[in-house]
Amino acid sequence: MKKVLNFLKSILLGKYCALIFAIIAAIDVIINYSYRVGYIFVDGSLFNGFSMTLFILTIISALYLTGVAALNLKKSDTADKKAIHIFQIIAEIFAIIIGIYNIVNMIVGKSESFSAAVGLFWKAFPVWFACVCVSFALFIIPNISKEKKKKTLSAVLSVIMLFTIYASIFPIVPFEFKSSPAVFDNGEGYSVIFATSDKSTAYIEYDYNGKHVKRYDENNGRKIGDVKVHSIKVPYEELSNNSYKVGATRVIDELSYGGRLGKTIESKSIKFNNNFGDDINILTISDWHTHNKLAKKTISYLGKYDAVALLGDSAPGIMVENDIVNYLVDFAGDLTNGEIPVIFVRGNHETRGEMASKLSTLLKMDTFYYKTSLGNYNFIVFDSAEDKEDSHPEYGSMDVYSGSRKRMINWLETLDNKENKKTIALTHAKEICMEEDLSKEAYDKLDKLNVSFLAAGHEHISKFIKSTPYPILIDGGIDANGAGTYVASMLKLTPENIKVISVDSNNKTLVNETVDWRN
């Protein structure tokens, strides 16, 4: 027993133990902060404010252990008092528990939460690092007895702090495109969307009717220079079967009297093709939840396509701009190379996170419900938004999507199909609206509009529902045919019918159906 106690004492009360555990606790602080996307679930299971209480206690633990480490280095008699030892052991055990808690958080969040966590980490890093450096400068370095070690550590810390300050003011990463362009149909024209590695201004260039046209990503005459995601509106007719290129200029600093600009980059010339004939292949993808690579592998089994319909849920949420860059813009750019149109359907997970309210501005889409066409075929695009009541605790009182859905149904009622064009509806959730009365109104109106087919996602299953008056495809997504699988689909449109094919990531065909157009 005595050996065990001595062993525990050496681990928890050794000369440098407090310093080591202070570093662990400091790391716990920033990891806990970075993975705070799960706070609401933890608080809902235990009690409101539990996660923030843990976070504050972690900070207190780090500060206390830093103070004890300073006393130990100073060889102060205070450090040997029983009360100090008791609280030191409590703080060290707490640091271990929070470390385990953070690891569990990462495992539960899987890779899907990694992008948001990295974004939140770098957002908090300058403040966190400054606090760590100041703590070392005030408590640790002055109490190091050996002068040579003290000077060496001081010099290293000074260099690191200067570099951090420089990096926070001046760019140190290469300036480059982070995605190929993607041409989103916004219902009124095209939004040409691409991303850069740093904040910049952006433009598109092309020739139209014998004139050179240059359009900027701007707002009422002011170029937008504080974002990485760029979107530039172009009328349908100006981009139709035309060539274009995009460019961007790095913005180092935006000031009252101009800005400090950096490097300008330009893409190669891109030929956009929307000259559709009677036969059109449309790729539909849903619920990839950051699994770009697996989704693209599955898509490769479906063959060539002329347009892409993204049915929503690119990531668990869009906490930071890089979530949009990596899992929506870059994904769409990889699938199309800016050469064919993209129809975007917002999923319920694109309504979550700090960037959710900015998504329509970044994509230059006034609403996420609209009507468009590809050749001779019409598409009605819905925005089912969230799948729970606005009052659900998961949303933290940030949602009013019920009003948005009511406005969407009012808009739907204004549509007609007097020419009896062949029409398909696209939505994230097959119910269209979570409210039963609004859902029924939507379905009844689609019937009146002579819609022939509805494609949806959301449920992470692959299913073809043969219902009247129109069949419904549930388009799979991640884990749709077992854990770790992915399912994507192709709609092959001809004047006679719609051929629907769904395959999984093992190249297994799950759906092979034909839908006749309604007369």
Short mmCIF file of C-alpha atoms in Angstrom, two decimals:
data_model
loop_
_atom_site.label_atom_id
_atom_site.label_comp_id
_atom_site.label_asym_id
_atom_site.label_seq_id
_atom_site.Cartn_x
_atom_site.Cartn_y
_atom_site.Cartn_z
CA MET A 1 0.00 0.00 0.00
CA LYS A 2 2.84 2.35 0.89
CA LYS A 3 4.47 1.69 -2.49
CA VAL A 4 1.22 2.56 -4.26
CA LEU A 5 0.89 5.81 -2.29
CA ASN A 6 4.48 6.75 -3.03
CA PHE A 7 3.91 5.99 -6.71
CA LEU A 8 0.78 8.18 -6.82
CA LYS A 9 2.60 10.93 -4.94
CA SER A 10 5.46 10.86 -7.46
CA ILE A 11 2.92 11.16 -10.31
CA LEU A 12 0.72 13.85 -8.78
CA LEU A 13 3.04 15.76 -6.42
CA GLY A 14 6.46 15.59 -8.06
CA LYS A 15 8.53 18.72 -8.62
CA TYR A 16 7.30 19.33 -12.18
CA CYS A 17 3.90 17.62 -11.92
CA ALA A 18 1.97 20.85 -11.39
CA LEU A 19 3.65 22.41 -14.45
CA ILE A 20 2.94 19.37 -16.63
CA PHE A 21 -0.69 19.23 -15.54
CA ALA A 22 -1.02 23.00 -15.98
CA ILE A 23 -0.01 22.52 -19.64
CA ILE A 24 -2.49 19.63 -19.96
CA ALA A 25 -5.25 21.77 -18.43
CA ALA A 26 -4.42 24.67 -20.78
CA ILE A 27 -4.68 22.30 -23.77
CA ASP A 28 -7.97 21.01 -22.31
CA VAL A 29 -9.30 24.57 -22.37
CA ILE A 30 -8.82 25.18 -26.09
CA ILE A 31 -9.89 21.67 -27.16
CA ASN A 32 -13.04 21.93 -25.04
CA TYR A 33 -13.75 25.33 -26.56
CA SER A 34 -13.14 24.08 -30.09
CA TYR A 35 -15.48 21.09 -29.71
CA ARG A 36 -18.23 23.09 -28.02
CA VAL A 37 -20.65 22.29 -30.88
CA GLY A 38 -21.89 19.45 -28.70
CA TYR A 39 -22.59 21.57 -25.60
CA ILE A 40 -26.34 21.68 -26.22
CA PHE A 41 -26.64 17.88 -26.27
CA VAL A 42 -24.64 17.46 -23.04
CA ASP A 43 -26.55 20.24 -21.28
CA GLY A 44 -29.84 18.75 -22.40
CA SER A 45 -28.90 15.35 -20.96
CA LEU A 46 -27.63 16.72 -17.62
CA PHE A 47 -28.47 20.32 -16.75
CA ASN A 48 -28.43 23.63 -18.56
CA GLY A 49 -25.02 25.26 -18.20
CA PHE A 50 -23.17 22.03 -17.37
CA SER A 51 -20.72 22.37 -20.28
CA MET A 52 -19.93 26.00 -19.51
CA THR A 53 -19.41 25.12 -15.85
CA LEU A 54 -16.87 22.46 -16.90
CA PHE A 55 -15.18 24.96 -19.18
CA ILE A 56 -14.84 27.58 -16.43
CA LEU A 57 -13.57 24.98 -13.95
CA THR A 58 -10.99 23.88 -16.53
CA ILE A 59 -9.70 27.46 -16.77
CA ILE A 60 -9.57 27.74 -12.96
CA SER A 61 -7.74 24.40 -12.80
CA ALA A 62 -5.13 25.59 -15.32
CA LEU A 63 -4.59 28.84 -13.40
CA TYR A 64 -4.32 27.09 -10.04
CA LEU A 65 -1.81 24.54 -11.32
CA THR A 66 0.24 27.33 -12.91
CA GLY A 67 0.40 29.05 -9.53
CA VAL A 68 1.45 25.82 -7.77
CA ALA A 69 4.10 25.21 -10.45
CA ALA A 70 5.49 28.69 -9.77
CA LEU A 71 5.67 27.96 -6.02
CA ASN A 72 7.44 24.65 -6.69
CA LEU A 73 10.00 26.29 -8.95
CA LYS A 74 10.50 28.98 -6.32
CA LYS A 75 10.91 26.23 -3.71
CA SER A 76 8.43 28.00 -1.49
CA ASP A 77 7.32 26.29 1.75
CA THR A 78 3.73 27.20 0.85
CA ALA A 79 3.79 24.59 -1.92
CA ASP A 80 4.20 21.83 0.72
CA LYS A 81 1.11 22.72 2.72
CA LYS A 82 -1.50 19.98 2.95
CA ALA A 83 -4.32 22.14 1.59
CA ILE A 84 -2.24 23.10 -1.47
CA HIS A 85 -1.51 19.42 -2.12
CA ILE A 86 -5.15 18.41 -1.80
CA PHE A 87 -6.35 21.04 -4.27
CA GLN A 88 -3.41 20.25 -6.57
CA ILE A 89 -4.42 16.58 -6.70
CA ILE A 90 -8.07 17.55 -7.33
CA ALA A 91 -7.03 19.94 -10.14
CA GLU A 92 -4.76 17.32 -11.75
CA ILE A 93 -7.41 14.59 -11.63
CA PHE A 94 -9.91 17.08 -13.03
CA ALA A 95 -7.51 17.85 -15.91
CA ILE A 96 -7.31 14.12 -16.69
CA ILE A 97 -11.10 13.77 -16.59
CA ILE A 98 -11.59 16.75 -18.93
CA GLY A 99 -8.94 15.32 -21.25
CA ILE A 100 -10.86 12.04 -21.43
CA TYR A 101 -14.11 13.99 -21.88
CA ASN A 102 -12.54 15.86 -24.82
CA ILE A 103 -11.38 12.61 -26.42
CA VAL A 104 -14.87 11.12 -26.10
CA ASN A 105 -16.27 14.33 -27.63
CA MET A 106 -13.95 13.92 -30.62
CA ILE A 107 -14.84 10.24 -31.07
CA VAL A 108 -18.59 10.93 -30.86
CA GLY A 109 -18.28 13.88 -33.24
CA LYS A 110 -16.21 11.74 -35.64
CA SER A 111 -14.63 13.44 -38.63
CA GLU A 112 -17.85 15.35 -39.30
CA SER A 113 -17.14 17.82 -36.47
CA PHE A 114 -13.44 18.19 -37.26
CA SER A 115 -13.73 21.07 -39.72
CA ALA A 116 -15.81 23.18 -37.33
CA ALA A 117 -13.48 22.32 -34.45
CA VAL A 118 -10.39 23.38 -36.44
CA GLY A 119 -12.10 26.63 -37.43
CA LEU A 120 -13.06 27.41 -33.84
CA PHE A 121 -9.55 26.43 -32.69
CA TRP A 122 -7.83 28.95 -34.95
CA LYS A 123 -10.40 31.58 -34.06
CA ALA A 124 -9.57 31.20 -30.37
CA PHE A 125 -5.87 30.41 -30.72
CA PRO A 126 -4.40 33.97 -30.63
CA VAL A 127 -6.21 34.84 -27.37
CA TRP A 128 -5.49 31.42 -25.82
CA PHE A 129 -1.83 31.53 -26.83
CA ALA A 130 -1.43 35.07 -25.51
CA CYS A 131 -2.87 33.97 -22.15
CA VAL A 132 -0.50 30.97 -22.02
CA CYS A 133 2.51 33.15 -22.86
CA VAL A 134 1.60 35.81 -20.31
CA SER A 135 1.12 33.12 -17.64
CA PHE A 136 4.54 31.70 -18.39
CA ALA A 137 6.12 35.14 -18.41
CA LEU A 138 4.57 36.12 -15.06
CA PHE A 139 4.70 32.88 -13.08
CA ILE A 140 7.06 30.32 -14.58
CA ILE A 141 10.07 32.09 -16.10
CA PRO A 142 10.80 34.40 -13.10
CA ASN A 143 10.95 31.36 -10.80
CA ILE A 144 13.43 29.34 -12.85
CA SER A 145 16.61 29.26 -10.77
CA LYS A 146 19.14 28.61 -13.49
CA GLU A 147 19.85 31.82 -15.35
CA LYS A 148 20.79 30.14 -18.63
CA LYS A 149 17.52 28.20 -18.79
CA LYS A 150 15.62 31.34 -17.90
CA LYS A 151 17.20 33.34 -20.71
CA THR A 152 16.77 30.54 -23.25
CA LEU A 153 13.08 30.04 -22.43
CA SER A 154 12.51 33.81 -22.47
CA ALA A 155 14.12 34.11 -25.91
CA VAL A 156 12.13 31.18 -27.34
CA LEU A 157 8.87 32.54 -25.91
CA SER A 158 9.59 36.02 -27.30
CA VAL A 159 10.26 34.66 -30.80
CA ILE A 160 7.07 32.58 -30.75
CA MET A 161 5.00 35.55 -29.54
CA LEU A 162 6.44 37.86 -32.19
CA PHE A 163 5.74 35.30 -34.91
CA THR A 164 2.17 34.84 -33.65
CA ILE A 165 1.59 38.61 -33.65
CA TYR A 166 3.04 38.87 -37.17
CA ALA A 167 0.91 35.97 -38.43
CA SER A 168 -2.25 37.54 -37.00
CA ILE A 169 -1.58 40.78 -38.94
CA PHE A 170 0.16 39.66 -42.13
CA PRO A 171 -0.72 36.59 -44.25
CA ILE A 172 1.70 33.68 -44.09
CA VAL A 173 -0.23 31.04 -46.06
CA PRO A 174 -0.07 30.88 -49.89
CA PHE A 175 -2.90 32.65 -51.70
CA GLU A 176 -4.64 30.23 -54.06
CA PHE A 177 -7.99 28.91 -55.20
CA LYS A 178 -9.44 26.39 -52.77
CA SER A 179 -12.03 25.16 -55.25
CA SER A 180 -12.91 25.09 -58.90
CA PRO A 181 -15.85 27.37 -59.70
CA ALA A 182 -19.35 25.94 -59.40
CA VAL A 183 -22.27 27.50 -61.27
CA PHE A 184 -25.33 27.47 -58.99
CA ASP A 185 -28.77 28.14 -60.42
CA ASN A 186 -30.41 30.70 -58.12
CA GLY A 187 -33.79 30.74 -59.88
CA GLU A 188 -33.16 34.15 -61.45
CA GLY A 189 -29.82 33.51 -63.10
CA TYR A 190 -26.53 31.89 -62.20
CA SER A 191 -24.34 32.39 -59.14
CA VAL A 192 -20.75 31.58 -60.06
CA ILE A 193 -19.24 30.43 -56.76
CA PHE A 194 -15.65 29.62 -55.80
CA ALA A 195 -13.35 29.84 -52.79
CA THR A 196 -9.88 31.18 -52.01
CA SER A 197 -7.40 30.33 -49.25
CA ASP A 198 -7.65 33.80 -47.70
CA LYS A 199 -10.02 36.74 -47.74
CA SER A 200 -10.05 38.56 -51.07
CA THR A 201 -12.05 40.44 -53.64
CA ALA A 202 -13.28 38.46 -56.63
CA TYR A 203 -14.52 38.83 -60.20
CA ILE A 204 -15.64 36.98 -63.30
CA GLU A 205 -14.73 37.88 -66.90
CA TYR A 206 -16.25 36.83 -70.22
CA ASP A 207 -17.26 38.19 -73.62
CA TYR A 208 -20.92 38.66 -74.50
CA ASN A 209 -22.45 40.14 -77.67
CA GLY A 210 -19.03 41.40 -78.77
CA LYS A 211 -18.31 43.19 -75.47
CA HIS A 212 -15.98 42.30 -72.63
CA VAL A 213 -17.83 41.91 -69.34
CA LYS A 214 -16.26 41.99 -65.86
CA ARG A 215 -18.50 41.46 -62.83
CA TYR A 216 -17.40 41.65 -59.20
CA ASP A 217 -18.48 40.05 -55.96
CA GLU A 218 -19.87 43.28 -54.58
CA ASN A 219 -22.63 44.84 -52.52
CA ASN A 220 -24.09 48.12 -53.78
CA GLY A 221 -20.81 49.14 -55.40
CA ARG A 222 -18.46 48.04 -52.64
CA LYS A 223 -16.32 45.01 -53.43
CA ILE A 224 -16.67 42.31 -50.82
CA GLY A 225 -13.20 41.58 -49.47
CA ASP A 226 -13.64 39.95 -46.07
CA VAL A 227 -14.64 36.44 -47.18
CA LYS A 228 -13.12 33.32 -48.72
CA VAL A 229 -16.34 32.20 -50.43
CA HIS A 230 -17.19 34.32 -53.46
CA SER A 231 -20.37 34.39 -55.52
CA ILE A 232 -21.06 36.55 -58.55
CA LYS A 233 -24.46 36.77 -60.19
CA VAL A 234 -24.59 36.40 -63.97
CA PRO A 235 -27.76 36.43 -66.13
CA TYR A 236 -28.63 33.07 -67.70
CA GLU A 237 -28.22 34.31 -71.24
CA GLU A 238 -24.75 35.81 -70.67
CA LEU A 239 -23.22 32.58 -69.39
CA SER A 240 -25.18 30.16 -71.56
CA ASN A 241 -22.70 28.09 -73.62
CA ASN A 242 -20.08 30.75 -73.04
CA SER A 243 -16.50 30.70 -71.74
CA TYR A 244 -15.46 32.56 -68.61
CA LYS A 245 -12.67 32.84 -66.09
CA VAL A 246 -12.67 33.93 -62.45
CA GLY A 247 -10.08 35.86 -60.48
CA ALA A 248 -9.37 37.11 -56.98
CA THR A 249 -7.12 39.65 -55.29
CA ARG A 250 -5.93 39.05 -51.75
CA VAL A 251 -7.01 41.64 -49.18
CA ILE A 252 -4.39 42.06 -46.47
CA ASP A 253 -6.18 44.90 -44.72
CA GLU A 254 -9.37 46.85 -45.41
CA LEU A 255 -9.13 50.46 -44.21
CA SER A 256 -11.24 53.60 -44.29
CA TYR A 257 -9.10 55.10 -47.05
CA GLY A 258 -8.60 52.07 -49.27
CA GLY A 259 -7.00 48.74 -48.52
CA ARG A 260 -3.71 46.92 -48.66
CA LEU A 261 -3.96 44.34 -51.40
CA GLY A 262 -1.81 41.34 -52.22
CA LYS A 263 -1.48 38.84 -55.02
CA THR A 264 -4.04 38.47 -57.84
CA ILE A 265 -4.83 34.99 -59.18
CA GLU A 266 -6.89 33.93 -62.20
CA SER A 267 -8.37 30.65 -63.34
CA LYS A 268 -8.01 29.15 -66.78
CA SER A 269 -10.82 29.74 -69.28
CA ILE A 270 -13.83 27.51 -68.54
CA LYS A 271 -16.49 26.54 -71.08
CA PHE A 272 -19.95 26.41 -69.53
CA ASN A 273 -22.43 24.05 -71.14
CA ASN A 274 -26.18 24.30 -70.61
CA ASN A 275 -27.22 23.51 -74.16
CA PHE A 276 -29.48 20.61 -73.27
CA GLY A 277 -31.16 18.33 -75.73
CA ASP A 278 -34.11 16.07 -75.07
CA ASP A 279 -32.03 13.62 -73.04
CA ILE A 280 -30.47 14.92 -69.79
CA ASN A 281 -28.61 13.02 -67.07
CA ILE A 282 -28.93 14.67 -63.66
CA LEU A 283 -26.77 13.52 -60.76
CA THR A 284 -28.53 13.76 -57.38
CA ILE A 285 -26.52 13.69 -54.13
CA SER A 286 -27.77 14.02 -50.59
CA ASP A 287 -26.45 13.92 -47.02
CA TRP A 288 -22.73 13.54 -47.63
CA HIS A 289 -21.96 15.10 -44.22
CA THR A 290 -18.29 15.94 -44.97
CA HIS A 291 -17.65 12.55 -46.65
CA ASN A 292 -16.70 14.11 -49.99
CA LYS A 293 -14.28 11.36 -50.97
CA LEU A 294 -16.71 8.49 -50.42
CA ALA A 295 -19.48 10.36 -52.21
CA LYS A 296 -17.25 11.00 -55.24
CA LYS A 297 -16.23 7.34 -55.35
CA THR A 298 -19.91 6.36 -55.47
CA ILE A 299 -20.70 8.95 -58.11
CA SER A 300 -18.01 7.50 -60.38
CA TYR A 301 -20.15 4.36 -60.79
CA LEU A 302 -23.07 6.30 -62.25
CA GLY A 303 -21.39 7.57 -65.41
CA LYS A 304 -21.55 10.95 -67.13
CA TYR A 305 -24.03 13.64 -66.13
CA ASP A 306 -25.15 17.01 -67.54
CA ALA A 307 -26.20 18.74 -64.32
CA VAL A 308 -26.01 18.20 -60.56
CA ALA A 309 -28.71 18.46 -57.89
CA LEU A 310 -27.29 18.78 -54.37
CA LEU A 311 -30.10 17.76 -52.02
CA GLY A 312 -28.57 19.16 -48.84
CA ASP A 313 -26.66 18.28 -45.66
CA SER A 314 -23.06 18.89 -46.66
CA ALA A 315 -21.89 18.92 -43.01
CA PRO A 316 -23.38 18.58 -39.51
CA GLY A 317 -23.54 22.37 -39.36
CA ILE A 318 -21.81 25.38 -40.84
CA MET A 319 -20.03 26.88 -37.86
CA VAL A 320 -17.17 28.47 -39.82
CA GLU A 321 -16.63 29.64 -43.40
CA ASN A 322 -14.34 26.69 -44.10
CA ASP A 323 -17.30 24.33 -43.61
CA ILE A 324 -18.89 25.98 -46.66
CA VAL A 325 -15.57 26.02 -48.53
CA ASN A 326 -14.65 22.37 -47.93
CA TYR A 327 -17.97 20.57 -48.03
CA LEU A 328 -20.17 22.60 -50.34
CA VAL A 329 -18.22 24.87 -52.68
CA ASP A 330 -15.19 22.63 -53.18
CA PHE A 331 -17.43 19.56 -53.47
CA ALA A 332 -19.63 21.17 -56.12
CA GLY A 333 -16.54 22.46 -57.93
CA ASP A 334 -14.99 18.98 -58.00
CA LEU A 335 -18.19 17.47 -59.41
CA THR A 336 -18.69 20.05 -62.15
CA ASN A 337 -15.39 21.94 -62.75
CA GLY A 338 -17.62 24.96 -63.35
CA GLU A 339 -18.75 23.47 -66.68
CA ILE A 340 -22.36 22.44 -65.90
CA PRO A 341 -25.12 23.86 -63.68
CA VAL A 342 -25.79 22.99 -60.05
CA ILE A 343 -29.22 23.04 -58.42
CA PHE A 344 -28.82 23.46 -54.67
CA VAL A 345 -31.39 22.32 -52.11
CA ARG A 346 -30.73 23.49 -48.57
CA GLY A 347 -30.75 20.68 -45.99
CA ASN A 348 -31.62 20.98 -42.32
CA HIS A 349 -27.93 20.87 -41.36
CA GLU A 350 -27.18 23.92 -43.52
CA THR A 351 -29.58 25.80 -41.23
CA ARG A 352 -27.32 25.20 -38.21
CA GLY A 353 -24.26 27.07 -36.99
CA GLU A 354 -22.98 30.62 -36.96
CA MET A 355 -22.62 30.79 -40.76
CA ALA A 356 -26.16 29.51 -41.47
CA SER A 357 -27.65 33.01 -41.48
CA LYS A 358 -24.94 34.16 -43.91
CA LEU A 359 -25.26 31.30 -46.39
CA SER A 360 -27.81 32.95 -48.70
CA THR A 361 -25.63 36.08 -48.91
CA LEU A 362 -22.48 34.08 -49.65
CA LEU A 363 -24.23 32.05 -52.37
CA LYS A 364 -26.16 35.06 -53.74
CA MET A 365 -29.47 33.26 -53.36
CA ASP A 366 -32.35 35.42 -52.16
CA THR A 367 -34.31 32.35 -51.05
CA PHE A 368 -33.64 28.63 -51.05
CA TYR A 369 -36.96 27.86 -52.72
CA TYR A 370 -37.29 28.69 -56.39
CA LYS A 371 -38.33 27.46 -59.81
CA THR A 372 -35.92 26.79 -62.66
CA SER A 373 -35.49 24.68 -65.77
CA LEU A 374 -32.95 22.53 -67.58
CA GLY A 375 -33.82 22.48 -71.26
CA ASN A 376 -37.43 21.35 -71.65
CA TYR A 377 -37.80 20.21 -68.04
CA ASN A 378 -39.00 22.30 -65.10
CA PHE A 379 -37.82 21.98 -61.50
CA ILE A 380 -39.50 23.20 -58.33
CA VAL A 381 -36.96 23.48 -55.52
CA PHE A 382 -38.12 23.48 -51.90
CA ASP A 383 -36.50 24.57 -48.66
CA SER A 384 -37.81 22.28 -45.93
CA ALA A 385 -35.38 23.92 -43.46
CA GLU A 386 -35.33 22.32 -40.00
CA ASP A 387 -37.00 19.06 -39.06
CA LYS A 388 -38.14 20.04 -35.55
CA GLU A 389 -40.20 22.81 -33.95
CA ASP A 390 -38.48 26.19 -33.70
CA SER A 391 -38.76 25.91 -29.91
CA HIS A 392 -36.70 22.70 -29.78
CA PRO A 393 -33.77 23.19 -27.33
CA GLU A 394 -31.32 21.96 -29.98
CA TYR A 395 -31.68 25.29 -31.79
CA GLY A 396 -31.06 27.54 -28.80
CA SER A 397 -33.88 29.96 -29.72
CA MET A 398 -32.15 30.84 -33.02
CA ASP A 399 -34.82 29.46 -35.41
CA VAL A 400 -37.97 30.94 -36.96
CA TYR A 401 -38.21 28.53 -39.87
CA SER A 402 -41.94 27.99 -39.43
CA GLY A 403 -42.53 31.46 -40.89
CA SER A 404 -40.13 30.74 -43.75
CA ARG A 405 -42.03 27.58 -44.65
CA LYS A 406 -45.36 29.44 -44.64
CA ARG A 407 -43.89 32.02 -47.04
CA MET A 408 -42.65 29.20 -49.24
CA ILE A 409 -46.11 27.63 -49.47
CA ASN A 410 -47.62 31.05 -50.29
CA TRP A 411 -45.05 31.33 -53.09
CA LEU A 412 -45.86 27.82 -54.29
CA GLU A 413 -49.54 28.73 -54.60
CA THR A 414 -48.62 31.46 -57.11
CA LEU A 415 -47.06 28.97 -59.55
CA ASP A 416 -48.85 27.53 -62.55
CA ASN A 417 -48.06 25.09 -65.32
CA LYS A 418 -50.31 26.30 -68.12
CA GLU A 419 -47.93 24.92 -70.75
CA ASN A 420 -48.02 21.52 -69.04
CA LYS A 421 -44.21 21.26 -69.01
CA LYS A 422 -42.60 18.11 -67.65
CA THR A 423 -41.86 18.95 -64.00
CA ILE A 424 -39.80 17.45 -61.17
CA ALA A 425 -39.79 18.61 -57.53
CA LEU A 426 -36.63 18.60 -55.38
CA THR A 427 -36.59 18.81 -51.59
CA HIS A 428 -34.40 17.77 -48.68
CA ALA A 429 -37.11 16.18 -46.53
CA LYS A 430 -39.81 14.34 -48.45
CA GLU A 431 -42.52 15.91 -46.24
CA ILE A 432 -41.44 19.31 -47.68
CA CYS A 433 -42.72 20.96 -44.49
CA MET A 434 -42.69 19.49 -40.98
CA GLU A 435 -46.13 21.03 -40.37
CA GLU A 436 -48.75 18.51 -41.53
CA ASP A 437 -51.13 21.14 -42.90
CA LEU A 438 -48.38 22.88 -44.91
CA SER A 439 -47.06 19.53 -46.13
CA LYS A 440 -50.52 18.57 -47.39
CA GLU A 441 -50.89 21.94 -49.14
CA ALA A 442 -47.54 21.42 -50.85
CA TYR A 443 -48.39 17.92 -52.03
CA ASP A 444 -51.83 18.99 -53.28
CA LYS A 445 -50.33 21.91 -55.19
CA LEU A 446 -47.67 19.72 -56.79
CA ASP A 447 -50.46 17.45 -57.98
CA LYS A 448 -52.23 20.44 -59.55
CA LEU A 449 -48.95 21.49 -61.20
CA ASN A 450 -48.77 18.04 -62.77
CA VAL A 451 -45.46 17.18 -61.12
CA SER A 452 -44.28 13.73 -62.22
CA PHE A 453 -41.59 12.94 -59.65
CA LEU A 454 -40.17 14.08 -56.29
CA ALA A 455 -36.54 13.54 -55.24
CA ALA A 456 -35.57 13.92 -51.57
CA GLY A 457 -32.87 12.98 -49.07
CA HIS A 458 -32.62 13.50 -45.30
CA GLU A 459 -33.49 9.97 -44.12
CA HIS A 460 -30.15 8.27 -44.92
CA ILE A 461 -31.89 5.38 -46.62
CA SER A 462 -32.26 4.38 -50.25
CA LYS A 463 -35.91 3.96 -51.08
CA PHE A 464 -38.24 4.33 -54.06
CA ILE A 465 -41.84 5.02 -53.09
CA LYS A 466 -44.39 4.12 -55.78
CA SER A 467 -47.19 6.44 -54.79
CA THR A 468 -49.77 8.40 -56.68
CA PRO A 469 -49.95 10.90 -58.19
CA TYR A 470 -46.11 10.89 -58.34
CA PRO A 471 -43.35 8.56 -57.11
CA ILE A 472 -40.75 9.66 -54.56
CA LEU A 473 -37.03 8.82 -54.39
CA ILE A 474 -35.24 8.93 -51.04
CA ASP A 475 -31.75 9.50 -52.32
CA GLY A 476 -29.59 7.72 -49.77
CA GLY A 477 -26.50 9.54 -48.56
CA ILE A 478 -24.01 8.42 -45.93
CA ASP A 479 -24.73 5.07 -44.20
CA ALA A 480 -27.75 4.55 -46.46
CA ASN A 481 -26.97 0.88 -47.15
CA GLY A 482 -25.16 0.05 -43.93
CA ALA A 483 -22.55 1.80 -41.81
CA GLY A 484 -19.76 3.36 -43.85
CA THR A 485 -21.58 3.15 -47.19
CA TYR A 486 -22.80 5.93 -49.43
CA VAL A 487 -25.65 6.02 -51.96
CA ALA A 488 -26.03 8.43 -54.90
CA SER A 489 -28.50 8.53 -57.77
CA MET A 490 -28.92 9.45 -61.42
CA LEU A 491 -32.07 10.76 -63.07
CA LYS A 492 -32.04 10.06 -66.80
CA LEU A 493 -34.61 12.34 -68.40
CA THR A 494 -36.04 11.62 -71.85
CA PRO A 495 -39.23 12.92 -73.53
CA GLU A 496 -40.91 9.62 -72.62
CA ASN A 497 -39.88 9.01 -69.03
CA ILE A 498 -37.46 9.38 -66.11
CA LYS A 499 -35.12 6.48 -65.42
CA VAL A 500 -34.02 6.45 -61.79
CA ILE A 501 -30.83 4.61 -60.79
CA SER A 502 -29.28 4.51 -57.30
CA VAL A 503 -25.97 2.82 -56.47
CA ASP A 504 -23.95 2.46 -53.30
CA SER A 505 -20.22 2.85 -52.69
CA ASN A 506 -19.71 -0.85 -53.45
CA ASN A 507 -21.24 -0.36 -56.92
CA LYS A 508 -24.38 -2.22 -55.93
CA THR A 509 -27.57 -1.06 -57.67
CA LEU A 510 -30.29 -0.37 -55.11
CA VAL A 511 -32.89 1.40 -57.26
CA ASN A 512 -33.63 0.85 -60.95
CA GLU A 513 -37.03 2.28 -61.79
CA THR A 514 -38.76 4.09 -64.63
CA VAL A 515 -41.27 6.91 -64.12
CA ASP A 516 -43.55 8.03 -66.94
CA TRP A 517 -44.24 11.71 -67.35
CA ARG A 518 -47.77 12.70 -66.43
CA ASN A 519 -49.91 13.97 -69.27
#
